[in-house]
Short mmCIF file of C-alpha atoms (C1' of nucleotides) in Angstrom, two decimals:
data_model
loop_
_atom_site.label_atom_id
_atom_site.label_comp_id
_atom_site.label_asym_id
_atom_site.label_seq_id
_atom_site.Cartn_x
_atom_site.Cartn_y
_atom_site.Cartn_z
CA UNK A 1 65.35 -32.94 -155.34
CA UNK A 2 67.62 -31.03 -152.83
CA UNK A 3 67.81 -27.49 -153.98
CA UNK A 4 71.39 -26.24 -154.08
CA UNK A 5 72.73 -23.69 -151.08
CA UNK A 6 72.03 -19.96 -151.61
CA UNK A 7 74.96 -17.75 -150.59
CA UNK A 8 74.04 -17.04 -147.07
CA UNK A 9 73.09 -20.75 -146.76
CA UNK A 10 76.67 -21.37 -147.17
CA UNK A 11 78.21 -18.40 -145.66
CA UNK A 12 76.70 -19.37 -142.51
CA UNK A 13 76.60 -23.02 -142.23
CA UNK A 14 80.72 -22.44 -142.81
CA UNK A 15 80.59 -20.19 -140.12
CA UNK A 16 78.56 -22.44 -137.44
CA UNK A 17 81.12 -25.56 -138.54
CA UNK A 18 83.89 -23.17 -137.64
CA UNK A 19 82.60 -21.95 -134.77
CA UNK A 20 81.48 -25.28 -133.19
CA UNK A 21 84.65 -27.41 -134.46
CA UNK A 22 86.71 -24.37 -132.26
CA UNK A 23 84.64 -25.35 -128.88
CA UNK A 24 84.01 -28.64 -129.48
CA UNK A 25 87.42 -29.03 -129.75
CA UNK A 26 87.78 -27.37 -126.69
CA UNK A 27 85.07 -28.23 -124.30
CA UNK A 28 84.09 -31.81 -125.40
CA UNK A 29 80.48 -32.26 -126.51
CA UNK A 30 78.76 -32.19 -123.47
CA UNK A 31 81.03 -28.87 -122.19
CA UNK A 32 80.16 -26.82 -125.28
CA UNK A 33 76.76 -24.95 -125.44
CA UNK A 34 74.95 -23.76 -128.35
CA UNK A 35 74.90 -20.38 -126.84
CA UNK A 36 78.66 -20.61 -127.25
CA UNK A 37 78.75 -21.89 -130.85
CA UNK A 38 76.24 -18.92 -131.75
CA UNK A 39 78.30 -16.63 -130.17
CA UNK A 40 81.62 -17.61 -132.09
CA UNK A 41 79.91 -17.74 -135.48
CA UNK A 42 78.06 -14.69 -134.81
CA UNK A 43 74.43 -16.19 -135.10
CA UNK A 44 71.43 -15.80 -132.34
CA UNK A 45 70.73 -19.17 -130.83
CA UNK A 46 67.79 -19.59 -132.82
CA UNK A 47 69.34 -18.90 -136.39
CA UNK A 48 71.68 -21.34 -135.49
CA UNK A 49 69.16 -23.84 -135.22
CA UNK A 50 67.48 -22.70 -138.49
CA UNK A 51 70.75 -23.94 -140.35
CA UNK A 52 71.50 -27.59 -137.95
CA UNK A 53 67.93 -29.14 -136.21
CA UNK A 54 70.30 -29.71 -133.12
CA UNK A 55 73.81 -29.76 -131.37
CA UNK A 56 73.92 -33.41 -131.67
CA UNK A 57 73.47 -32.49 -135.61
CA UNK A 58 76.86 -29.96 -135.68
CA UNK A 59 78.66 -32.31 -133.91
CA UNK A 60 77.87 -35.12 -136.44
CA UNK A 61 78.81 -32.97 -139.37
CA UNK A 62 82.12 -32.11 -138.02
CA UNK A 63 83.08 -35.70 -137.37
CA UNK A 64 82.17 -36.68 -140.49
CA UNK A 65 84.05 -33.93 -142.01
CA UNK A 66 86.71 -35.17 -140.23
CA UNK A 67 86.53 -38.90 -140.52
CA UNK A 68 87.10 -37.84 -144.69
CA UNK A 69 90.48 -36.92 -144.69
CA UNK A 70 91.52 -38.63 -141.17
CA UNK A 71 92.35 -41.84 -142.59
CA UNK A 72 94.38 -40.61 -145.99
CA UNK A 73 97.79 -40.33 -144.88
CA UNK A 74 97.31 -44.43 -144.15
CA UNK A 75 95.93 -44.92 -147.46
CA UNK A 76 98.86 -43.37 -149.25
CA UNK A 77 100.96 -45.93 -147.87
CA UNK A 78 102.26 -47.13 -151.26
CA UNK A 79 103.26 -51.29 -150.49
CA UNK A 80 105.45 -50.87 -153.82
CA UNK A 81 107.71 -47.70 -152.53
CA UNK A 82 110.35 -47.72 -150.79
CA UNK A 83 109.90 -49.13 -147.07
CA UNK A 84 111.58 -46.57 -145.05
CA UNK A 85 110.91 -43.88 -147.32
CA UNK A 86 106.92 -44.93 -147.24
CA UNK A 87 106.82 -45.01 -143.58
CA UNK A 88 108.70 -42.13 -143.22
CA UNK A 89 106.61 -40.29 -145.67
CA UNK A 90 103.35 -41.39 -143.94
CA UNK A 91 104.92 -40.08 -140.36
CA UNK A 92 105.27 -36.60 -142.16
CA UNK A 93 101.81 -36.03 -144.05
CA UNK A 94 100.47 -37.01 -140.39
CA UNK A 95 102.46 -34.81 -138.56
CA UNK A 96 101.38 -31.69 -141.41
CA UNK A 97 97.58 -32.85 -140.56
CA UNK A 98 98.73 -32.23 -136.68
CA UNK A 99 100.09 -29.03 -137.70
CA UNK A 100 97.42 -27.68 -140.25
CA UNK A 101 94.29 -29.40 -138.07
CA UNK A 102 95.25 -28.88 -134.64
CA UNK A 103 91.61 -28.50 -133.61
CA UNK A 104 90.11 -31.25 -135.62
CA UNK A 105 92.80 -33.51 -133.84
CA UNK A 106 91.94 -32.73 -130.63
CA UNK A 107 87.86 -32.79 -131.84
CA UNK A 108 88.78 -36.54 -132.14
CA UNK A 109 90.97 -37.14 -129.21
CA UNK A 110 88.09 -35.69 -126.82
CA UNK A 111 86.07 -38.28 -128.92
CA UNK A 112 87.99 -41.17 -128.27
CA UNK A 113 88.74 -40.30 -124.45
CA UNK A 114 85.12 -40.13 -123.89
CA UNK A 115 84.83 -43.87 -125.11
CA UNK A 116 83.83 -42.92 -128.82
CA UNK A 117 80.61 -43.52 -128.58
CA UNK A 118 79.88 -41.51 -131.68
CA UNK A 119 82.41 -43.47 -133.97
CA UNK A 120 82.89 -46.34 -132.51
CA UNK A 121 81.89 -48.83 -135.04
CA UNK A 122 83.78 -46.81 -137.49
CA UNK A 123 87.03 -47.77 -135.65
CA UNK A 124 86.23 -51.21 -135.48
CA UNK A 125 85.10 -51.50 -139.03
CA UNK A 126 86.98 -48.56 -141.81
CA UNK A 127 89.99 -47.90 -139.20
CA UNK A 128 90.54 -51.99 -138.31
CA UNK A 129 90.35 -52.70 -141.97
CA UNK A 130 92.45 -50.20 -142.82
CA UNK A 131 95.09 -51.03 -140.10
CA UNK A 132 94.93 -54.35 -140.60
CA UNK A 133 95.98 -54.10 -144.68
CA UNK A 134 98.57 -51.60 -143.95
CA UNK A 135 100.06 -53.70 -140.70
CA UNK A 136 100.12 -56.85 -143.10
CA UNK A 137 102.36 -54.67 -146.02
CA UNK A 138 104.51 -53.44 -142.84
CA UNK A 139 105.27 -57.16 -141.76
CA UNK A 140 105.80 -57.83 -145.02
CA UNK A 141 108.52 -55.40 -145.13
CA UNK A 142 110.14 -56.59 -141.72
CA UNK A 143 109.69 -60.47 -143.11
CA UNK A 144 111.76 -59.46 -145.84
CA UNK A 145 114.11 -57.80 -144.10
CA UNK A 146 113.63 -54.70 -145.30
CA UNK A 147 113.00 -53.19 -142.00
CA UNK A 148 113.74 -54.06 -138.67
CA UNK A 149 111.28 -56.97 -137.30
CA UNK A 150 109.14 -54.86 -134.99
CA UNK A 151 105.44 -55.07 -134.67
CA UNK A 152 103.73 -53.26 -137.54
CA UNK A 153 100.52 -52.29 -134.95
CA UNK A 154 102.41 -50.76 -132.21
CA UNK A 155 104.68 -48.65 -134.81
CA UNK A 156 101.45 -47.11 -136.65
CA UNK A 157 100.43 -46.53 -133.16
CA UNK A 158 103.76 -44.94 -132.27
CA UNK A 159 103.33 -42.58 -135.42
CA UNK A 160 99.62 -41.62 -134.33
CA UNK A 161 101.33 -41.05 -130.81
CA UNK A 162 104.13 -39.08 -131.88
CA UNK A 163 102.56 -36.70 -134.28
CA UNK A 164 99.07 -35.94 -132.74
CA UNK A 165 100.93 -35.27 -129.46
CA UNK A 166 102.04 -31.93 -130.80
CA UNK A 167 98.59 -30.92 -131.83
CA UNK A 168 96.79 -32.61 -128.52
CA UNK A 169 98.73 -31.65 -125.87
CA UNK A 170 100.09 -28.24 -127.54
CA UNK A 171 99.26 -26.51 -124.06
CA UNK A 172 101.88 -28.87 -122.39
CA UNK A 173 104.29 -28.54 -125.30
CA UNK A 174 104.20 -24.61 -125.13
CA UNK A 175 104.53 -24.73 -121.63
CA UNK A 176 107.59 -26.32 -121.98
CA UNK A 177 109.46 -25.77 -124.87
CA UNK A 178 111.60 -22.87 -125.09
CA UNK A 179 111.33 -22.57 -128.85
CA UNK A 180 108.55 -20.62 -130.58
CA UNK A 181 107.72 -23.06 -133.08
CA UNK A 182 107.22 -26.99 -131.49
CA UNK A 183 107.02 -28.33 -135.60
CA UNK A 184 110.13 -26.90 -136.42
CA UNK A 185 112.13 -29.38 -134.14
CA UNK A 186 109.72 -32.15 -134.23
CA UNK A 187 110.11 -32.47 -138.00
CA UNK A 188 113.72 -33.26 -137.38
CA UNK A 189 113.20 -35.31 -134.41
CA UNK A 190 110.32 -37.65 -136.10
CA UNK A 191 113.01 -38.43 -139.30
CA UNK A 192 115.63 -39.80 -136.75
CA UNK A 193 113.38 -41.35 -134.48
CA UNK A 194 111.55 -43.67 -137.11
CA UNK A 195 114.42 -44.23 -139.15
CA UNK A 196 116.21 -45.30 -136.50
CA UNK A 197 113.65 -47.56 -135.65
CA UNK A 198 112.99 -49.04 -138.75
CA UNK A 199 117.30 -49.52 -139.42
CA UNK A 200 116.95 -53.26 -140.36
CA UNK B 1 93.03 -27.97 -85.16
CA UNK B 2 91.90 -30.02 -87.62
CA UNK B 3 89.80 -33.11 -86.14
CA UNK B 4 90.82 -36.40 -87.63
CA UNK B 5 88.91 -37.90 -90.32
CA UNK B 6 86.12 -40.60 -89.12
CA UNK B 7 85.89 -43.85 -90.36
CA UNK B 8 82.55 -42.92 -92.41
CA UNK B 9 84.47 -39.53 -93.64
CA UNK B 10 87.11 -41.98 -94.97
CA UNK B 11 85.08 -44.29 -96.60
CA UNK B 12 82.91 -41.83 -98.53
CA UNK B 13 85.75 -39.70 -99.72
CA UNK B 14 87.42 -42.50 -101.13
CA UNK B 15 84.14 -43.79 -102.53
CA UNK B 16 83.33 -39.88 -104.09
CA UNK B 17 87.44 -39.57 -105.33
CA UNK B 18 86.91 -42.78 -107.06
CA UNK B 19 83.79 -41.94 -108.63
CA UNK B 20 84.77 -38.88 -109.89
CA UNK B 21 87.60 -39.66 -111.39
CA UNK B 22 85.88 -42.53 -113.21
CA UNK B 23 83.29 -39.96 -114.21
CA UNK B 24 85.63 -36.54 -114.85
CA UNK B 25 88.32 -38.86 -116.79
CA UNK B 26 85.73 -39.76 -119.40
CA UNK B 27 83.55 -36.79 -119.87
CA UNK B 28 86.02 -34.01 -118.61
CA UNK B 29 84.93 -31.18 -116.44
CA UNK B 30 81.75 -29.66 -117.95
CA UNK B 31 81.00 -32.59 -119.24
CA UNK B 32 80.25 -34.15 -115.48
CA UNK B 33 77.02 -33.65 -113.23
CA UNK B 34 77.05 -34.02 -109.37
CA UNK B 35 74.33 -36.54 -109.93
CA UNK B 36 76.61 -38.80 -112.31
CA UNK B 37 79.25 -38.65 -109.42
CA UNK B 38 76.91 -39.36 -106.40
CA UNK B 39 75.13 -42.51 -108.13
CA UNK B 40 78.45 -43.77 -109.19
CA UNK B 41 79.73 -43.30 -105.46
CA UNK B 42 76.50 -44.85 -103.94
CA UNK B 43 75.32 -41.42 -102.29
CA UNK B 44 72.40 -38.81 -102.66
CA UNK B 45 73.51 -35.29 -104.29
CA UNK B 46 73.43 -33.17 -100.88
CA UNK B 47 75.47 -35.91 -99.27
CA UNK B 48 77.76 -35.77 -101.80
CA UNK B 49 78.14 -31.73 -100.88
CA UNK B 50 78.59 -32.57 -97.34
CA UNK B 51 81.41 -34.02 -98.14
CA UNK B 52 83.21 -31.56 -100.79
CA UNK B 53 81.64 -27.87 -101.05
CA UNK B 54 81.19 -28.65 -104.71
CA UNK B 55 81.73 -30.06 -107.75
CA UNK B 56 84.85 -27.90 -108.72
CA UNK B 57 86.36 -28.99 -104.92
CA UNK B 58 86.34 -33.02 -106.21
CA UNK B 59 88.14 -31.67 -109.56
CA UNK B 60 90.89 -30.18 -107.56
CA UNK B 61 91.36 -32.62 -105.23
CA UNK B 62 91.48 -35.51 -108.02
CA UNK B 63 93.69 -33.09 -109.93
CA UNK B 64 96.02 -32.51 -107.12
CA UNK B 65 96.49 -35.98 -105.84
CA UNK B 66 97.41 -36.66 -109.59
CA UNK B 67 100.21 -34.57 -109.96
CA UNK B 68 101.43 -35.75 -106.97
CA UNK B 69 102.94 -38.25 -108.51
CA UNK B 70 102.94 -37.60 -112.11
CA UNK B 71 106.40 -36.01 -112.36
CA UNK B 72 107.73 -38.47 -110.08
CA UNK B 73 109.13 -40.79 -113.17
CA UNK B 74 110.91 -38.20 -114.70
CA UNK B 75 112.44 -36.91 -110.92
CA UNK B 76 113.51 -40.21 -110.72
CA UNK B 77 115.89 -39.78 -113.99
CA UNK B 78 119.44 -39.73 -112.15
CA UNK B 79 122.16 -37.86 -114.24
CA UNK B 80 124.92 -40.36 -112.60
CA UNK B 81 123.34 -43.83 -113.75
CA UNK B 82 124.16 -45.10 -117.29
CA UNK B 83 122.20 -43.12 -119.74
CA UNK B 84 120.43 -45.38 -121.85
CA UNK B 85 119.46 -47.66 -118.42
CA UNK B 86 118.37 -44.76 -117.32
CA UNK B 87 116.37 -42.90 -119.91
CA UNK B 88 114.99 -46.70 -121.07
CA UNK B 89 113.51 -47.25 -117.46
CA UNK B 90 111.79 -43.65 -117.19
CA UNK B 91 110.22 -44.47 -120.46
CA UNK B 92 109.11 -48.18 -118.58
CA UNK B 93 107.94 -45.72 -115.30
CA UNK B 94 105.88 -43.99 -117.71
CA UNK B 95 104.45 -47.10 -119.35
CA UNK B 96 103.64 -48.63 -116.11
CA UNK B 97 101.60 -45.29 -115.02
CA UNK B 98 99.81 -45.57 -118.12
CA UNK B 99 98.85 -48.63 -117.08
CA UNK B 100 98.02 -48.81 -113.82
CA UNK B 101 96.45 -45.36 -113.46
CA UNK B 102 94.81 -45.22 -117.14
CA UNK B 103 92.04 -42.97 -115.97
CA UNK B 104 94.46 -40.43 -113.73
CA UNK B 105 96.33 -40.15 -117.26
CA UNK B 106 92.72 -39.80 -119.18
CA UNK B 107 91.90 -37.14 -116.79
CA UNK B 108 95.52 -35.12 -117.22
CA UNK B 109 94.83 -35.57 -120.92
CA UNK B 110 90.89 -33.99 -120.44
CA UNK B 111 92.77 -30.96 -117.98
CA UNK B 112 95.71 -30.63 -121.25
CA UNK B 113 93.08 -30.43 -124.08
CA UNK B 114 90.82 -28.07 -122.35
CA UNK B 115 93.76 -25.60 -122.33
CA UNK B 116 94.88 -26.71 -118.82
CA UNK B 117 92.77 -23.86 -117.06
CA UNK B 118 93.50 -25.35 -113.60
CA UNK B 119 97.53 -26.24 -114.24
CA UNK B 120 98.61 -24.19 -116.27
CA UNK B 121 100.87 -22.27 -113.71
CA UNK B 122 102.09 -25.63 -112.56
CA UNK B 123 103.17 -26.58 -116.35
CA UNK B 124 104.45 -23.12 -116.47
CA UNK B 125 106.41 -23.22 -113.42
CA UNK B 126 106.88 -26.87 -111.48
CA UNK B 127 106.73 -29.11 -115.07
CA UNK B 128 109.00 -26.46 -116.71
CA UNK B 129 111.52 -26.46 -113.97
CA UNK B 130 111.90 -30.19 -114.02
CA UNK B 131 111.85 -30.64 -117.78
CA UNK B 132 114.78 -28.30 -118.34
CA UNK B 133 116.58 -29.48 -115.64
CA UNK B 134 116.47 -33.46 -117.28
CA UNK B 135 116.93 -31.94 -120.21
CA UNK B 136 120.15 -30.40 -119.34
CA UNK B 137 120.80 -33.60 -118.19
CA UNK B 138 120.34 -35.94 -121.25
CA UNK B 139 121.81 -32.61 -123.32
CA UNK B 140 124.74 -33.42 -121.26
CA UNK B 141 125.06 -36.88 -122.15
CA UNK B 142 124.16 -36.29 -126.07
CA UNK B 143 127.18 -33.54 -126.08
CA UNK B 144 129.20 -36.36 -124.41
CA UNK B 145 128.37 -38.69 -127.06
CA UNK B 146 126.66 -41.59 -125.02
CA UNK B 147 123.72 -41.32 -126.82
CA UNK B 148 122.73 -39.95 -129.87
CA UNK B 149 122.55 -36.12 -130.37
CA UNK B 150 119.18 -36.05 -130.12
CA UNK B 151 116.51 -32.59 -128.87
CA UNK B 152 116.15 -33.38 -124.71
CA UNK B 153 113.01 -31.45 -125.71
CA UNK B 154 111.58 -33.36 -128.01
CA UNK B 155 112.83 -36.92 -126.62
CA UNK B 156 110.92 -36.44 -123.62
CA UNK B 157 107.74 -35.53 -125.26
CA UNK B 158 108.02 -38.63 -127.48
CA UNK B 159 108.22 -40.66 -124.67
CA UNK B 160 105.10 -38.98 -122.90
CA UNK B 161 103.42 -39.55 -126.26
CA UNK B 162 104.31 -42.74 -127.07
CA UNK B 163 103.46 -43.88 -123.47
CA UNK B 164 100.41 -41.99 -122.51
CA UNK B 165 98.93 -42.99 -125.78
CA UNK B 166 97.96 -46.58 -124.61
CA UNK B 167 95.74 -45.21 -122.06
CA UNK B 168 94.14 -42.13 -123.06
CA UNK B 169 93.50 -43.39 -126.82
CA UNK B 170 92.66 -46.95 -124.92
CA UNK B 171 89.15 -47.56 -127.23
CA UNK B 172 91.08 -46.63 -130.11
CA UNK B 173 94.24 -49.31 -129.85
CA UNK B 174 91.57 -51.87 -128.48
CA UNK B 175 89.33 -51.43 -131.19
CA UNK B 176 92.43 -51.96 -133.93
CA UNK B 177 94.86 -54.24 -132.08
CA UNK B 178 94.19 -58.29 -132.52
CA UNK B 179 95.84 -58.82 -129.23
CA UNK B 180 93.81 -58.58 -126.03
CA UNK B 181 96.48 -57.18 -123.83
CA UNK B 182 98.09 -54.40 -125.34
CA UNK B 183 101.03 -53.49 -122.79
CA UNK B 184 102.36 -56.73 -123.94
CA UNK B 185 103.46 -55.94 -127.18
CA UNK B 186 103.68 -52.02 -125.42
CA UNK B 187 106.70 -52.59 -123.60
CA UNK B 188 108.97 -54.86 -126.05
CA UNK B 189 108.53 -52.23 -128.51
CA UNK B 190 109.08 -49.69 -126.23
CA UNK B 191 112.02 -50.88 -125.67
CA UNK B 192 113.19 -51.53 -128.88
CA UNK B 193 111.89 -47.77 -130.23
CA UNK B 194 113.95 -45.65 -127.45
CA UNK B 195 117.01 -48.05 -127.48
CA UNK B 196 117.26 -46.85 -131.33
CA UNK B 197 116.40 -43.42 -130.61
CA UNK B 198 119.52 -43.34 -128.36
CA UNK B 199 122.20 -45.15 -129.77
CA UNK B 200 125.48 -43.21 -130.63
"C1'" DC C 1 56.48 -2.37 -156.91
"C1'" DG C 2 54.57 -6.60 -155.26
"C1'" DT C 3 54.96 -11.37 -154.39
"C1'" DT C 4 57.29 -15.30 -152.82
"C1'" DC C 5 60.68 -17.64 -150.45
"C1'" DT C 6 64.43 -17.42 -147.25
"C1'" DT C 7 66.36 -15.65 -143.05
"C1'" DT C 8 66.27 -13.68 -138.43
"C1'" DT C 9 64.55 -12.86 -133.99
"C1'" DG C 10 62.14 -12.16 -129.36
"C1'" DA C 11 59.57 -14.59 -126.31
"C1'" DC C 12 58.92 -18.72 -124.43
"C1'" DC C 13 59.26 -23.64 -122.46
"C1'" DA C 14 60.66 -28.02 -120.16
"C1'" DT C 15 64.40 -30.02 -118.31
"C1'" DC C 16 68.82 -30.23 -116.23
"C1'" DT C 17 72.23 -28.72 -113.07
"C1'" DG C 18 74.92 -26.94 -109.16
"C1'" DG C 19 73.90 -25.87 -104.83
"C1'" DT C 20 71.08 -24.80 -100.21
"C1'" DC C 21 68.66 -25.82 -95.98
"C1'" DA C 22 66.07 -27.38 -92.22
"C1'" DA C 23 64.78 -31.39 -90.39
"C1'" DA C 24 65.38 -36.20 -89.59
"C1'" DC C 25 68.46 -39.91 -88.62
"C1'" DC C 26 72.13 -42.42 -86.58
"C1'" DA C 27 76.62 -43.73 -84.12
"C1'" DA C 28 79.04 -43.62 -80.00
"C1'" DG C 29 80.56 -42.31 -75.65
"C1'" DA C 30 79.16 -40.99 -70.80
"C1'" DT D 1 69.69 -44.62 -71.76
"C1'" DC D 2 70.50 -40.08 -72.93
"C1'" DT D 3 73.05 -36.72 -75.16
"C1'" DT D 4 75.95 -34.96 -78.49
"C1'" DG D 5 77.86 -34.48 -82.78
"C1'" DG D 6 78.38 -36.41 -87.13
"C1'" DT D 7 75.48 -38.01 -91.23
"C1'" DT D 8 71.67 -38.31 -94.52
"C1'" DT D 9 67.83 -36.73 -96.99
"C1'" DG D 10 63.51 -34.57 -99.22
"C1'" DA D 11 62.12 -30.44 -100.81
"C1'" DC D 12 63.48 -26.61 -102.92
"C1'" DC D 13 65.74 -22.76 -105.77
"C1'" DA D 14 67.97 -19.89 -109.36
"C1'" DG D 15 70.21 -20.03 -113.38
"C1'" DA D 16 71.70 -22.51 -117.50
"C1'" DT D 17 70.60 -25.17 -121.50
"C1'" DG D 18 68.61 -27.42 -125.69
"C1'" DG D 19 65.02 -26.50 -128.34
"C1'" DT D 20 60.29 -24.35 -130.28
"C1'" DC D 21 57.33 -21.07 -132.63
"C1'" DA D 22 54.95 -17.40 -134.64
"C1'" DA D 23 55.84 -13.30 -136.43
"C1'" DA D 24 58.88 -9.84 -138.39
"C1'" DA D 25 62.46 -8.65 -141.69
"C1'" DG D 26 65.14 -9.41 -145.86
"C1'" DA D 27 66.53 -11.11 -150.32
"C1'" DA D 28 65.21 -12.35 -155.11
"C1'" DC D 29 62.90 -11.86 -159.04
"C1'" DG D 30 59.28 -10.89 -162.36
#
DNA sequence: CGTTCTTTTGACCATCTGGTCAAACCAAGA
DNA sequence: TCTTGGTTTGACCAGATGGTCAAAAGAACG
């Protein structure tokens, strides 16, 4: 019998979500402070805590929120398209999540560089499974010939690499690119480098 | 007149340098206490700040013995040796730094996602200089056509990425990847992935 | 308007954390 | 052995931090 969210119920929890997926993402969970999270979503320190029972509890939320859609672009991996076109496809609707998420990526790369406590099993349970059935459609497509024989794990890691880079290390990327816009090139740059690795 | 360092001063630098950066490379800055560091060195807390005036002195230290010889791979790049060779074995440099110093690259990849506070005039200035200048380089031998007209830009970050993934996103890959050693596999498809990206 | 339920807050607390300091301890050379 | 200078520590501190609570302030609705 959970009664459904009044206005400000919603209003607010939005903004705390916002507000702690910005220094999460930032500062790690140990770095960020629930002074800072009240701050950003405009909340005393107390109110915040009327709306989540504890910084753990934010934290949680926003991983889960993540963990939804973090696995999708995999899952549309269609084993009846087109091999190249599949993969290729897959490469781009990660490197849009880099682009349109760039703070929930690097919410779960500060997860995984502390050792993932938090998700761990998740990896070795949805994400393994997952991997697993789209590696084994992969070889299938390099058994056949369809693609070039290279090891279906270390190419899905390759595509994690190469997209989540942009979003992860944008600091680095900014630094050093002379361009405005790092996604504009790296579109291009991500269709020749996995078709060229996947030329049979 | 600086006195040299005594044997004890040697030994419990080393042992503090190697604690923190166990300790810093998983939990990043704020995430670290002086009390994590001094257990995991084998000293109390106020030795520990005999030693280094405080916590952000055993940062900077780790952070500047680090990019000592970060950029080195890439410096090594020479614009007279055959480009492929050559582009192929700083991608192999890179690998084997991942490898051998996976927590040095864990704790660049903390500094990076935390905005780079303490580097970011050295990615600005000293990581800039050297990137355009290799990328000049390798533009060079794309306009040439002895490799594939490929973004110098972009070709370099994809082979940070796809090399400094093994060791910051270490749980990650162990958690999905059958094999127990995963440089194994690493380096073959390395090989194969920039030896595409280049050809003509 | 009055009642009820939700929302907000100021004051407060225990614990943690970076850092200090004087005093004790110890290694090593004269 | 004594002295000197480097080393270690227990006790301590101020400020930060996660979290609590009772009471005040607002919505919502008849």
């Amino acid at each position: 019998m959970t009664k459904p969210p009044t206005r400000i119920q919603k209003r607010n929890q939005a903004a705390i979500l916002s507000a702690g997926l910005e220094i999460f993402s930032q500062y790690g969970f140990r770095g960020t402070t629930l002074d800072q999270i009240a701050d950003a979503a405009g909340l005393s320190k107390p109110n915040l805590l009327y709306y989540f029972p504890s910084k753990e509890a934010i934290h949680t939320a926003l991983l889960e929120r993540l963990l939804e859609n973090w696995l999708d672009p995999l899952k549309a991996l269609n084993s009846d398209g087109d091999p190249v076109r599949e993969i290729i496809a897959y490469a781009h609707r990660k490197l849009a999540l880099s682009k349109g998420y760039p703070r929930e990526s690097r919410l779960f790369a500060n997860e995984i560089l502390q050792g993932a406590p938090r998700i761990e099993n998740i990896l070795h349970n949805d994400l393994k499974q997952l991997v697993d059935e789209k590696a084994a459609v992969i070889k299938g497509w390099a058994d056949a010939g369809k693609i070039a024989p290279v090891d279906p794990y270390h190419l899905i890691f390759s595509i994690w690499a190469l997209t989540q880079h942009y979003a992860d290390f944008d600091v680095q990327v900014r630094a050093v690119l002379p361009d405005s816009d790092p996604y504009k090139g790296a579109a291009t740059y991500l269709d020749h480098v996995i078709s060229r690795i996947l030329q049979p």
